[in-house]
Short mmCIF file of C-alpha atoms in Angstrom, two decimals:
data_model
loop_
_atom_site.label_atom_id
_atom_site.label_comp_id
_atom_site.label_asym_id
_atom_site.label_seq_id
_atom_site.Cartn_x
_atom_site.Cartn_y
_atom_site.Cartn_z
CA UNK A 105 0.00 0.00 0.00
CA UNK A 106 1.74 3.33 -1.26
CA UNK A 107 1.36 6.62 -0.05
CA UNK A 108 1.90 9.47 -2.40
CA UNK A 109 2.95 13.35 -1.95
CA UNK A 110 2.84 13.81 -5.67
CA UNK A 111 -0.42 15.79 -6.20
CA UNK A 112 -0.15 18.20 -8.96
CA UNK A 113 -3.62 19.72 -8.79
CA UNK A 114 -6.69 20.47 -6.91
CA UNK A 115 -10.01 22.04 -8.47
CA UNK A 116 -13.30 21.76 -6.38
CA UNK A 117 -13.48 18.45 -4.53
CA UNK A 118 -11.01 16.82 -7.42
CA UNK A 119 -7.29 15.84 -7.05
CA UNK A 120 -4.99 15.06 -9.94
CA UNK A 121 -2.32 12.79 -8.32
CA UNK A 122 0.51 11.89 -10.69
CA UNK A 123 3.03 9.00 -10.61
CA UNK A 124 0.71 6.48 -9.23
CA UNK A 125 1.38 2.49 -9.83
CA UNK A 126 -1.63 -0.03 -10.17
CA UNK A 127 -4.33 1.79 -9.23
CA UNK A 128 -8.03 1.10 -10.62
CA UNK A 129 -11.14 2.70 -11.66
CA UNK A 130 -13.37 2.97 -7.95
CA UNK A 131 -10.85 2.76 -5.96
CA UNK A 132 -10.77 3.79 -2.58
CA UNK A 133 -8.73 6.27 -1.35
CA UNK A 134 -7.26 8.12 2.41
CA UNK A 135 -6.32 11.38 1.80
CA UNK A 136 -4.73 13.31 4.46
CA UNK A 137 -4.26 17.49 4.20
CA UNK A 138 -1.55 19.35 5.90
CA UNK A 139 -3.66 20.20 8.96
CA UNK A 140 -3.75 16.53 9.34
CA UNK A 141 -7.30 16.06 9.05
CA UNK A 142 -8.25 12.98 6.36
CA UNK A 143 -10.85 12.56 4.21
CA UNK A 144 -11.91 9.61 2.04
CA UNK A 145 -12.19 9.62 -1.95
CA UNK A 146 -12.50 7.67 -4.85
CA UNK A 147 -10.68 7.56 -8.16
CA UNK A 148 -12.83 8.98 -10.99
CA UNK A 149 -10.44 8.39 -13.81
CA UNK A 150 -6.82 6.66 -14.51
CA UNK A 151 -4.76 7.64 -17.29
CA UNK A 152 -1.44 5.85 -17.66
CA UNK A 153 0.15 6.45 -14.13
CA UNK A 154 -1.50 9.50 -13.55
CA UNK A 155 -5.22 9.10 -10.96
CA UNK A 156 -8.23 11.50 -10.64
CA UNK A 157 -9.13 11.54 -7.35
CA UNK A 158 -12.78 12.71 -5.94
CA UNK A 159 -12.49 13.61 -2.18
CA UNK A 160 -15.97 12.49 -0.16
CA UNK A 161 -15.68 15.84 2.11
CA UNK A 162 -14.28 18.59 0.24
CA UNK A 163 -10.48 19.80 -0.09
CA UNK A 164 -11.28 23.35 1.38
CA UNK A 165 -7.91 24.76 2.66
CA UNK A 166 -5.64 21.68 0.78
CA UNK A 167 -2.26 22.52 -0.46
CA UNK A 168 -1.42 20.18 -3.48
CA UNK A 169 2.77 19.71 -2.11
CA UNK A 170 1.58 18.90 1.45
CA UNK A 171 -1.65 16.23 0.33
CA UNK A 172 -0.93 12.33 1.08
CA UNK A 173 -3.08 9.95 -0.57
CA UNK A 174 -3.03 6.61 -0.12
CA UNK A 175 -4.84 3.96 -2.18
CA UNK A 176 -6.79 1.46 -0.34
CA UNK A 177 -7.06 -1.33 -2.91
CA UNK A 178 -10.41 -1.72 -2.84
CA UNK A 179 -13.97 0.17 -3.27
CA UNK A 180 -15.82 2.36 -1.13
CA UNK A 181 -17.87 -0.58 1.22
CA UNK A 182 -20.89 -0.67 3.53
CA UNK A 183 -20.82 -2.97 6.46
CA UNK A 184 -23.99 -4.45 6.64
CA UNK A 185 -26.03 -6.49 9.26
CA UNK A 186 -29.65 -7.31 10.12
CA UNK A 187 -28.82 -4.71 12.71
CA UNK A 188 -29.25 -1.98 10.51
CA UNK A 189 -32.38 -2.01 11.01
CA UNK A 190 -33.57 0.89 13.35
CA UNK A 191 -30.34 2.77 12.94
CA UNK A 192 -30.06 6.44 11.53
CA UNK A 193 -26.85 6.45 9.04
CA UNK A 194 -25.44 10.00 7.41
CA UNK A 195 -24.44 9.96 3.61
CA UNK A 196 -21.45 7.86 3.70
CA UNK A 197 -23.25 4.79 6.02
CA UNK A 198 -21.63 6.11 9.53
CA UNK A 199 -23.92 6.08 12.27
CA UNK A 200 -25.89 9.41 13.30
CA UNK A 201 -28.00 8.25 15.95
CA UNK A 202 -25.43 8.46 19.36
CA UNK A 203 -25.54 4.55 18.46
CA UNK A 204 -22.85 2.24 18.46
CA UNK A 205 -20.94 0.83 15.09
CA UNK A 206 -22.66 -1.85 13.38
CA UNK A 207 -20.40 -4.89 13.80
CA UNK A 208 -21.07 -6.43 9.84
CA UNK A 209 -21.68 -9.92 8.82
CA UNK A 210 -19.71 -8.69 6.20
CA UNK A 211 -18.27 -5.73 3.73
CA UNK A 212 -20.32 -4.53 0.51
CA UNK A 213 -19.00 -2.71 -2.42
CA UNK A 214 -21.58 0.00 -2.74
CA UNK A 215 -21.51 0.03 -6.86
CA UNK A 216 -23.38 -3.87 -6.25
CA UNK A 217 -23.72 -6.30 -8.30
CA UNK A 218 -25.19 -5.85 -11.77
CA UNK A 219 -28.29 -8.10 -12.34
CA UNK A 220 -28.22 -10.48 -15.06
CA UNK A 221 -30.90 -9.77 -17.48
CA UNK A 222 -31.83 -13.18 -17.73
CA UNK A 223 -31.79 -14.00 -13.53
CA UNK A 224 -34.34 -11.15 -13.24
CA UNK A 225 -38.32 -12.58 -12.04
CA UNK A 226 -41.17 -9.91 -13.58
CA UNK A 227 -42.17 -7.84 -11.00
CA UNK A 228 -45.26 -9.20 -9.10
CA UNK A 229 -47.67 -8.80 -6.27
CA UNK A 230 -48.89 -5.76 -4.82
CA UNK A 231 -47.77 -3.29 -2.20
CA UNK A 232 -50.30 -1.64 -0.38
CA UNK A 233 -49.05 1.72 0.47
CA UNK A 234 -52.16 3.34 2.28
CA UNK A 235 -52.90 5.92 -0.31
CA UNK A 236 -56.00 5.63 -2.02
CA UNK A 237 -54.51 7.78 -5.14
CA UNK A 238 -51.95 5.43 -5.66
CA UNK A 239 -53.12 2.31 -4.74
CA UNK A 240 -56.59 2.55 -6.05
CA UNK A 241 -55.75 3.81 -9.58
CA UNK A 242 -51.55 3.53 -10.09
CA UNK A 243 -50.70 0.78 -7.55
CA UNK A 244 -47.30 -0.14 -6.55
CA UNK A 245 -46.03 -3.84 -7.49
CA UNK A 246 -43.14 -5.74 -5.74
CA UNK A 247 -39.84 -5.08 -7.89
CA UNK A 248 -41.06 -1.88 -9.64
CA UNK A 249 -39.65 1.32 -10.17
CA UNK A 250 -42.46 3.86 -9.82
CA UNK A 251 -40.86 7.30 -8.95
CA UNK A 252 -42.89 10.57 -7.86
CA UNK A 253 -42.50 13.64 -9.52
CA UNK A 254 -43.23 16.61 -7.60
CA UNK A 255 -42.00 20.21 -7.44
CA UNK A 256 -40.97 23.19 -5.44
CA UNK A 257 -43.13 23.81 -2.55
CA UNK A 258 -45.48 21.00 -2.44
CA UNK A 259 -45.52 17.82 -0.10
CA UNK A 260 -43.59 15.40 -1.41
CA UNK A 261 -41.65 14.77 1.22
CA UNK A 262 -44.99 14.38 3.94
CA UNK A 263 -46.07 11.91 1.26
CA UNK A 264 -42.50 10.18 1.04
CA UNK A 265 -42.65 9.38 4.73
CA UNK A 266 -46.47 8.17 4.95
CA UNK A 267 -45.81 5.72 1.98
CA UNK A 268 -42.80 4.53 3.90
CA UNK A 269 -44.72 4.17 7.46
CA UNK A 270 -47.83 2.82 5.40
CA UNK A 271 -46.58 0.63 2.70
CA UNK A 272 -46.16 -3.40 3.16
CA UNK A 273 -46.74 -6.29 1.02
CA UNK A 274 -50.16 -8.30 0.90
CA UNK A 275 -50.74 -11.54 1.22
CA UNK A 276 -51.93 -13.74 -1.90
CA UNK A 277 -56.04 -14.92 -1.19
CA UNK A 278 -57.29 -17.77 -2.71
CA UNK A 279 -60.53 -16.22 -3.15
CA UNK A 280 -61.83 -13.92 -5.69
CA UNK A 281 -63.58 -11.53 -3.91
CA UNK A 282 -61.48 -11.63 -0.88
CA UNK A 283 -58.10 -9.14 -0.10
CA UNK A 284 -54.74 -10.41 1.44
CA UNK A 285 -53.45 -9.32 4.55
CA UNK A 286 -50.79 -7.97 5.83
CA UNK A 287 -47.08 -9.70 5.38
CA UNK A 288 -45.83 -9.37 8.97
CA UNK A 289 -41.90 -9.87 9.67
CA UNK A 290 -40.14 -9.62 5.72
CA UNK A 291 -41.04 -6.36 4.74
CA UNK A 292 -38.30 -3.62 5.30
CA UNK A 293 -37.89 0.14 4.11
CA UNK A 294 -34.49 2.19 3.37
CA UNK A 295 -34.92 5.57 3.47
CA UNK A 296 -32.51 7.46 1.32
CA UNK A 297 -33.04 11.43 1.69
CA UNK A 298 -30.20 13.55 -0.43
CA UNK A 299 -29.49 17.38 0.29
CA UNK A 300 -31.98 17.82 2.41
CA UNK A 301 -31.91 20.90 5.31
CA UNK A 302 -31.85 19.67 9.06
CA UNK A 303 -35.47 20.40 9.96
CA UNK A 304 -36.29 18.26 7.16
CA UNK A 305 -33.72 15.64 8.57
CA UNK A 306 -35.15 15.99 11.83
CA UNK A 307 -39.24 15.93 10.31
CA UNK A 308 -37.69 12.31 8.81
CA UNK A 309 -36.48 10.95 11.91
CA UNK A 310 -40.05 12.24 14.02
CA UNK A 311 -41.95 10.65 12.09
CA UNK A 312 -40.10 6.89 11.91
CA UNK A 313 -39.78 7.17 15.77
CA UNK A 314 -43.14 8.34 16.55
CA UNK A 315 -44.84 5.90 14.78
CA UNK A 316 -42.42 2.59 15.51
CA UNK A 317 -41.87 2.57 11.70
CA UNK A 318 -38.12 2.74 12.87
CA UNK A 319 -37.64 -0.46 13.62
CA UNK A 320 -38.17 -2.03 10.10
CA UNK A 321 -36.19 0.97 8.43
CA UNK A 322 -32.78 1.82 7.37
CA UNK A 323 -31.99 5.92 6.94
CA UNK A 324 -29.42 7.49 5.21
CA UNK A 325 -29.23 11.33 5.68
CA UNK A 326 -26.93 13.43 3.67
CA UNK A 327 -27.68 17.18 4.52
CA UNK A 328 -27.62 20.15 2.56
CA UNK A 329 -24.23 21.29 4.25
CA UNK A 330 -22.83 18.07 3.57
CA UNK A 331 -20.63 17.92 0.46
CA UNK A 332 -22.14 17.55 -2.34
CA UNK A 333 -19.79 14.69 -3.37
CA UNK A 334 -21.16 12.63 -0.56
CA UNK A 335 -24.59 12.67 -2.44
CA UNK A 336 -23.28 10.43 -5.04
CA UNK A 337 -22.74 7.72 -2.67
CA UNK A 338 -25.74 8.06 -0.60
CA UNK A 339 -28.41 6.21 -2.57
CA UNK A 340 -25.47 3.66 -3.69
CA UNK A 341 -25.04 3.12 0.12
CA UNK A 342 -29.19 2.64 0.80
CA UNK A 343 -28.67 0.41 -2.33
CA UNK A 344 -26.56 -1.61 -0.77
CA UNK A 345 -28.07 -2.25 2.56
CA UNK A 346 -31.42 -2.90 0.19
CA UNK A 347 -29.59 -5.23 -1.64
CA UNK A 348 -28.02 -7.58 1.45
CA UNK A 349 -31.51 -7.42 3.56
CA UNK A 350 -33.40 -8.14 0.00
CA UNK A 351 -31.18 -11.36 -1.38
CA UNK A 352 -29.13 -12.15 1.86
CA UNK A 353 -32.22 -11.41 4.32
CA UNK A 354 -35.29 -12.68 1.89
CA UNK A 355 -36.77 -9.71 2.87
CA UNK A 356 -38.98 -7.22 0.59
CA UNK A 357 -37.51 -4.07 0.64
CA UNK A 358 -38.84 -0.57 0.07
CA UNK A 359 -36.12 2.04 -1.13
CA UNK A 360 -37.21 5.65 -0.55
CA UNK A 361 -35.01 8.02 -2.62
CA UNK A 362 -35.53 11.97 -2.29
CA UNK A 363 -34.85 14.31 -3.71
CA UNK A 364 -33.04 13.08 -7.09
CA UNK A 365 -32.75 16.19 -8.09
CA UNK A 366 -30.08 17.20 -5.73
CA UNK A 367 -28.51 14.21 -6.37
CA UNK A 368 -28.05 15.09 -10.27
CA UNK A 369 -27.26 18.75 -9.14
CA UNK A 370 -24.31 16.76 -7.67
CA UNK A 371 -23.20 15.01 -10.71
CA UNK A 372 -23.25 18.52 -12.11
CA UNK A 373 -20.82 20.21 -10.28
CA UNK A 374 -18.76 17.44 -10.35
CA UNK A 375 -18.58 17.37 -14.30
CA UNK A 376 -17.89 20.69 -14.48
CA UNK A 377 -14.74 20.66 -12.10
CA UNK A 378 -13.83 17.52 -14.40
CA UNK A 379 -14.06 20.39 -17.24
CA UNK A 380 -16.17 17.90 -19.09
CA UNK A 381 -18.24 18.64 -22.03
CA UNK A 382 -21.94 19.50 -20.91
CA UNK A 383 -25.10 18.08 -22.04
CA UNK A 384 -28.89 19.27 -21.95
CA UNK A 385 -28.51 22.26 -19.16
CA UNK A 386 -25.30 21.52 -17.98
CA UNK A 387 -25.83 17.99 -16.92
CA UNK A 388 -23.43 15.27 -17.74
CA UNK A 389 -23.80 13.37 -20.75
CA UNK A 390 -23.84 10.16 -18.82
CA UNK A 391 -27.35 11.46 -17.00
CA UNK A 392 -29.04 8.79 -18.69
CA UNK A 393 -26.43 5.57 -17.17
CA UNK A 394 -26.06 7.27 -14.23
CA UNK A 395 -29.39 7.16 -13.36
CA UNK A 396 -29.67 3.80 -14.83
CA UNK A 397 -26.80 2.30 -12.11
CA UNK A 398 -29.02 3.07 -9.84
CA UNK A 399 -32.45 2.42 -10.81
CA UNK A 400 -32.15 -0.90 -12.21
CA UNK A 401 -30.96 -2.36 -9.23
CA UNK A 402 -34.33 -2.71 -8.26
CA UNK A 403 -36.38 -5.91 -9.13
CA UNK A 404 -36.89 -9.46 -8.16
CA UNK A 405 -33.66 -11.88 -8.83
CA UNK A 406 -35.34 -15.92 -9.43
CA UNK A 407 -34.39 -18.07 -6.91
CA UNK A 408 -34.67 -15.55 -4.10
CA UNK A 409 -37.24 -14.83 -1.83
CA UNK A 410 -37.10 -10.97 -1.51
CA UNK A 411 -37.22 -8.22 -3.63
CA UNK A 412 -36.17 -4.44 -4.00
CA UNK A 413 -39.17 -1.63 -4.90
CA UNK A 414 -37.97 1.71 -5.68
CA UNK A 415 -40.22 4.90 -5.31
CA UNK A 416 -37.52 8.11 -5.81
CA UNK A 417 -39.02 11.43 -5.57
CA UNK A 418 -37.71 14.44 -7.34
CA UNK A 419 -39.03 17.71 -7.74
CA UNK A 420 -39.12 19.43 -10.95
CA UNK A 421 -37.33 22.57 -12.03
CA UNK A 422 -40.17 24.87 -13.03
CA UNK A 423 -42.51 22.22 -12.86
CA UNK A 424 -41.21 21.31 -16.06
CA UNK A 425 -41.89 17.34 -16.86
CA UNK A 426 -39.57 17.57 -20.26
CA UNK A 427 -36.54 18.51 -18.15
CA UNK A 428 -33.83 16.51 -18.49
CA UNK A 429 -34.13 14.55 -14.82
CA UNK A 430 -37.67 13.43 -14.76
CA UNK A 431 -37.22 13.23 -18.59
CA UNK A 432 -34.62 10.72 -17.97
CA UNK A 433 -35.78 8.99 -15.16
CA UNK A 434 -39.37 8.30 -16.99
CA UNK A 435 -37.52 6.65 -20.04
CA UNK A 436 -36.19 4.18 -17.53
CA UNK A 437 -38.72 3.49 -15.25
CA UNK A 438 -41.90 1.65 -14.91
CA UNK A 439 -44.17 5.07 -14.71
CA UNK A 440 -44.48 7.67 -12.24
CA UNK A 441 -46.99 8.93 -10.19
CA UNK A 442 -47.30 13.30 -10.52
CA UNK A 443 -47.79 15.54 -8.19
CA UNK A 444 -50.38 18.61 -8.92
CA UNK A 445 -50.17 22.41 -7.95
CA UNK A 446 -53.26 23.41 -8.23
CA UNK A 447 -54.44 20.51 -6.03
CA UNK A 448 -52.25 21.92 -3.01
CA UNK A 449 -53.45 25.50 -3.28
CA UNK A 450 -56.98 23.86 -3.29
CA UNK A 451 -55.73 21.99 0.07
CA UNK A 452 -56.11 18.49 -1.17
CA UNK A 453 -53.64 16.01 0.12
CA UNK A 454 -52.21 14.05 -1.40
CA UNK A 455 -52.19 16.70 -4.32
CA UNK A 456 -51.56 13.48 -7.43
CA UNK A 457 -52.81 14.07 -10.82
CA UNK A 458 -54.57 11.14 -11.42
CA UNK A 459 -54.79 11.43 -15.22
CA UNK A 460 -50.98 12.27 -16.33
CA UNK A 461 -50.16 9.33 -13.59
CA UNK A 462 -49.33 6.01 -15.04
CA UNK A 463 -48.24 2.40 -13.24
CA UNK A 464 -47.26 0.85 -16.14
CA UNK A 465 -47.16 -2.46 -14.37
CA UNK A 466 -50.21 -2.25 -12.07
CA UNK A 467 -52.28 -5.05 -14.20
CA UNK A 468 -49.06 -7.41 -12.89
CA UNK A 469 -50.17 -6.89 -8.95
CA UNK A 470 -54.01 -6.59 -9.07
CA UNK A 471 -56.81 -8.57 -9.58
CA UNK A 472 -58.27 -12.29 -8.32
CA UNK A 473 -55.39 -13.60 -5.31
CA UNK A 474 -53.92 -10.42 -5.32
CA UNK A 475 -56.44 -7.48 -4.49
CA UNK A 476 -59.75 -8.17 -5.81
CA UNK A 477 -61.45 -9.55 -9.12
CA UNK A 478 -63.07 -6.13 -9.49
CA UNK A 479 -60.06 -3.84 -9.07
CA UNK A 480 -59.06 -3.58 -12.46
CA UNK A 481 -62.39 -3.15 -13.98
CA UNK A 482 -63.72 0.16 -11.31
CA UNK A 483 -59.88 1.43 -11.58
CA UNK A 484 -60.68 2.04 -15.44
CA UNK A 485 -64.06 3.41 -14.62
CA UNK A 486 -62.47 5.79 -11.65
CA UNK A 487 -60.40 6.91 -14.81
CA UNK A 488 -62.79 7.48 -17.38
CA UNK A 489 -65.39 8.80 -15.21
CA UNK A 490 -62.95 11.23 -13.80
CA UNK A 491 -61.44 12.22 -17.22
CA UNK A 492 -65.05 13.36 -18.37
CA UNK A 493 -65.89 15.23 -15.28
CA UNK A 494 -63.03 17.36 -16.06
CA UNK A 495 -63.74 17.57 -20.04
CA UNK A 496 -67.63 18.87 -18.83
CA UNK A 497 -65.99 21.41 -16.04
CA UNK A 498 -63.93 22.75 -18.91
CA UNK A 499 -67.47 23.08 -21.37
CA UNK A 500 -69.00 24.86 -18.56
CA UNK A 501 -66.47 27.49 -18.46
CA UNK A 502 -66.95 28.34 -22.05
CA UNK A 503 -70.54 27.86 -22.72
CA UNK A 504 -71.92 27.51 -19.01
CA UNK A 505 -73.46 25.18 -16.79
CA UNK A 506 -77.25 25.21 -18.68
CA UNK A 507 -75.26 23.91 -21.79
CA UNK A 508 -74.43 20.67 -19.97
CA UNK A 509 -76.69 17.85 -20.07
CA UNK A 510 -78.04 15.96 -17.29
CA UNK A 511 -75.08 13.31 -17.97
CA UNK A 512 -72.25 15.77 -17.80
CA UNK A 513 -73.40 17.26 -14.58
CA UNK A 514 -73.90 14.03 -12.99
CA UNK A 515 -69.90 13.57 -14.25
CA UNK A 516 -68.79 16.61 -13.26
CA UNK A 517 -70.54 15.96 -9.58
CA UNK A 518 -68.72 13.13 -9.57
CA UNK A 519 -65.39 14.54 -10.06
CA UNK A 520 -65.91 17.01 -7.48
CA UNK A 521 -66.59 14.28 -5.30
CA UNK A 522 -63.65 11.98 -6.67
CA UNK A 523 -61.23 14.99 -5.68
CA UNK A 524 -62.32 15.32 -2.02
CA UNK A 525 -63.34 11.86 -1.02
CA UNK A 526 -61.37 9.61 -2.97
CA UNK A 527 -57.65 11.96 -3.65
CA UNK A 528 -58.08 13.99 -0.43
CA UNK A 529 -56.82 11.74 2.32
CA UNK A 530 -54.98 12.75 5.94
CA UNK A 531 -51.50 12.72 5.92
CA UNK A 532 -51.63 10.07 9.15
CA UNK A 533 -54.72 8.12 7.44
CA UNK A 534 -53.85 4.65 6.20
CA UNK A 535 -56.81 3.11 4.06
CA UNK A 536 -56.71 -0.18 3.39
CA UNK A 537 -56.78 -1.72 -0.43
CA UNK A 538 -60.50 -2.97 0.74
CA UNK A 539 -61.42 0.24 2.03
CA UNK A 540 -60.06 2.08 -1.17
CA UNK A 541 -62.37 -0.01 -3.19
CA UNK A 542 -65.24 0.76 -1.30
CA UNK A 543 -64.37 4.30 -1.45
CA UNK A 544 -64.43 3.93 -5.03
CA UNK A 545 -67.73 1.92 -5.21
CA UNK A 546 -69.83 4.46 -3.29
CA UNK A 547 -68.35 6.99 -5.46
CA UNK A 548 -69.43 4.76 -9.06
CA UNK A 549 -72.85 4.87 -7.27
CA UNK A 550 -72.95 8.68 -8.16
CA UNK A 551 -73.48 8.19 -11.79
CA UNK A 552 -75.98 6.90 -13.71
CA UNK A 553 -75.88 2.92 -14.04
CA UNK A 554 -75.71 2.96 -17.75
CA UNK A 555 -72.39 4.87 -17.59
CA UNK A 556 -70.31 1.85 -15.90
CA UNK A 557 -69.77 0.48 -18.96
CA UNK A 558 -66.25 -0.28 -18.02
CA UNK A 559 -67.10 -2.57 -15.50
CA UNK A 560 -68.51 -6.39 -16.28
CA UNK A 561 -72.10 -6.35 -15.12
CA UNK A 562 -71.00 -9.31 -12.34
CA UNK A 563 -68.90 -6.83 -10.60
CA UNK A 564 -71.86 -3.95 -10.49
CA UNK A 565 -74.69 -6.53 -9.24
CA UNK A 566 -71.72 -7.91 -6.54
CA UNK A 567 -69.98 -4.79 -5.54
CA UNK A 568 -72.24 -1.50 -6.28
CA UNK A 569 -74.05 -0.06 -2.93
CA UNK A 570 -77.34 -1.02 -2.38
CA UNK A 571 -80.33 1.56 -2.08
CA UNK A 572 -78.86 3.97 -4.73
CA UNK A 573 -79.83 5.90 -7.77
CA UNK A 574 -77.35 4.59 -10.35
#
């Protein structure tokens, strides 16, 4: 193991150390600066003997002559255990609870271990996550990658850390007509929040302790005063930990990543001290793979009991969908689930856009065994239903309600009442997949029977309220 006085450069939170012998792309590296404080890094880029070096916690103050490095021979690793469980981590996987060091079965590289295409199980069954928006019309489905895209100002993060209280995985039901319960014991969440401030750190923590959701979660909290270098590895290190308690564990895990958009904001400022050539706004050109690394390590691996969901939140610039990160992260998804302004300033919470939403895997985890027989079918006519109410709303504003015909007001009724029964929810108000069918059944009772024509006429004798007018 060599130590080396031979940096030439420093720009940012990069080192160019020249004269270097064997060293390889991810390495690991101890750097120590002459007020003999040390900081860790990783090598970005090796040309002949000369190393790029990315330091985890900033070079502020480093004087090129007087910098040590040494190179670890290996890749930045998480120590993992079952223990994790409960414990509060910062960016880089130390503790930051006033808890002691987790003593680890064993030592991950936090890059992982690339899937093969061919090992990878569809994703299946469905995760209830307590929110009738979601799991009524977009549900969530074990191995998925269904990210929420939000913006500036509204609640993404309240609705980050009721999905990750709320959500768990149901149990298959040999009947029809009969929901699953609860999986108790194998269902886990790691909670990966990037850039964040420290009331929002502290807002996080709150509401996992208050509500015992602590003890089947993992956090990792890199703050906004953190360096922004040390938001690259955070969701790498969450990764991890998903990864060992998913195939090592059998559990299913939930990973929670927010906000992505600090995490690319990251990347950014890295490239640029790299000098590289930009892409769309500045970003790097590797956006697209970047974001990849990390989002297909989700999924279900054959053979293995457990399974990794993602749900990563990021909030728009401008509330502008064609911008290059949720741009990006749609094309390699499974869907996404979209967050609506004017819904907040109306004070409906959750504030999702139902109609732009999209689970493009939700007819994987519903139905017969898995929610009910009937969820598909009312789901469509939620949609539909809800999609006309709005179309007659807009007609009314140009021509006025006495153009509208008996139909169209009976729709547009109904999407009023779709908006503050069915959306509107409390932010500590967990409904069960049951009761969000139910929900959605009274509200099918508002229209006229001959408009469920997206429903087989089974389901409507069976499941439509009683003593109605439809």
């Amino acid at each position: 193991m060599r130590e080396y006085m031979t940096t030439r450069d420093i720009v940012g939170p990069l080192l160019l150390i020249e004269s270097v012998v064997d060293v390889t792309y991810g390495e690991l590296v101890e750097l120590e600066y002459p007020d003999g404080t040390r900081s860790l890094g990783n090598v970005l880029e090796v040309n002949g003997d000369v190393a790029l070096v990315q330091a985890f916690e900033g070079t502020r103050g480093a004087n090129p002559s007087q910098t040590k490095a040494k190179f670890l021979g290996r890749s930045l690793e998480l120590g993992v255990s079952r223990d994790m469980l409960g414990r509060v981590f910062d960016g880089l996987g130390r503790p930051n609870d006033d808890g002691p060091e987790i003593i680890a079965d064993k030592r991950l590289s936090i890059q992982g271990s690339p899937i093969n295409p061919t090992a990878r199980d569809f994703p299946d069954d469905f995760i209830q996550t307590g929110v009738s928006a979601i799991d009524g019309l977009n549900p969530l489905v074990r191995g998925q990658k269904l990210p929420i895209f939000s913006g500036s100002g509204l609640p993404h993060n309240e609705l980050a850390a009721q999905i990750a209280r709320q959500a768990a995985v149901l149990a298959r039901s040999a009947k029809a007509d009969v929901v699953g319960d609860k999986l108790e014991g194998e269902f886990a969440v790691v909670f990966a929040a990037m850039g964040i401030t420290f009331e929002d750190a502290d807002f996080f923590t709150q509401e996992f302790r208050t509500t015992s959701a602590i003890e089947r979660a993992v956090l990792f909290l890199n703050l906004a005063d953190d360096p922004a270098v040390e938001r690259i590895a955070t969701p790498r290190m969450a990764l991890t930990a998903a990864e060992y308690l998913a195939y090592e564990c059998d559990m299913h895990v939930l990973v929670i990543l927010t906000d992505m958009t600090y995490y690319c904001e990251a990347l950014r400022e890295v490239s640029a001290a790299r000098k590289e050539v930009p892409g769309r706004r500045g970003y790097p050109g590797y956006l697209y793979t970047d974001l990849a690394s990390l989002y297909e390590r989700a999924g279900r691996v054959k053979g293995r009991a457990g399974s990794i969901t993602q749900v990563p939140i990021l909030s728009m610039p401008d509330d502008d969908k064609t911008h290059p990160i949720p741009d990006l992260t749609g094309y390699i998804t499974e869907g996404q689930i979209i967050l609506d302004r004017n819904l907040h300033r109306r004070g409906i919470y959750p504030p999702v856009a139902v109609l732009p939403s999209l689970s493009r895997l939700k007819q994987k985890g519903i139905g017969a065994g898995k929610t009910r027989e009937d969820h598909a079918d009312l789901s469509n006519q939620l949609f539909g239903s809800y999609a006309r109410g709005l179309q007659a709303k807009e007609l009314a504003v140009i021509l006025g309600e006495a153009a509208l015909s008996d139909d169209d007001k009976a729709f547009v009724a109904f999407a009023d009442a779709f908006e503050d029964r069915f959306i509107r929810q409390g932010k500590h108000e967990e409904r069960s997949v049951a009761e969000t069918l139910a929900l959605g059944w009274e509200l099918a009772a508002l229209l006229p029977r001959s408009e469920l024509k997206r429903i087989k006429d089974e389901y409507v004798e069976k499941y439509l309220p009683t003593g109605t007018d439809a």
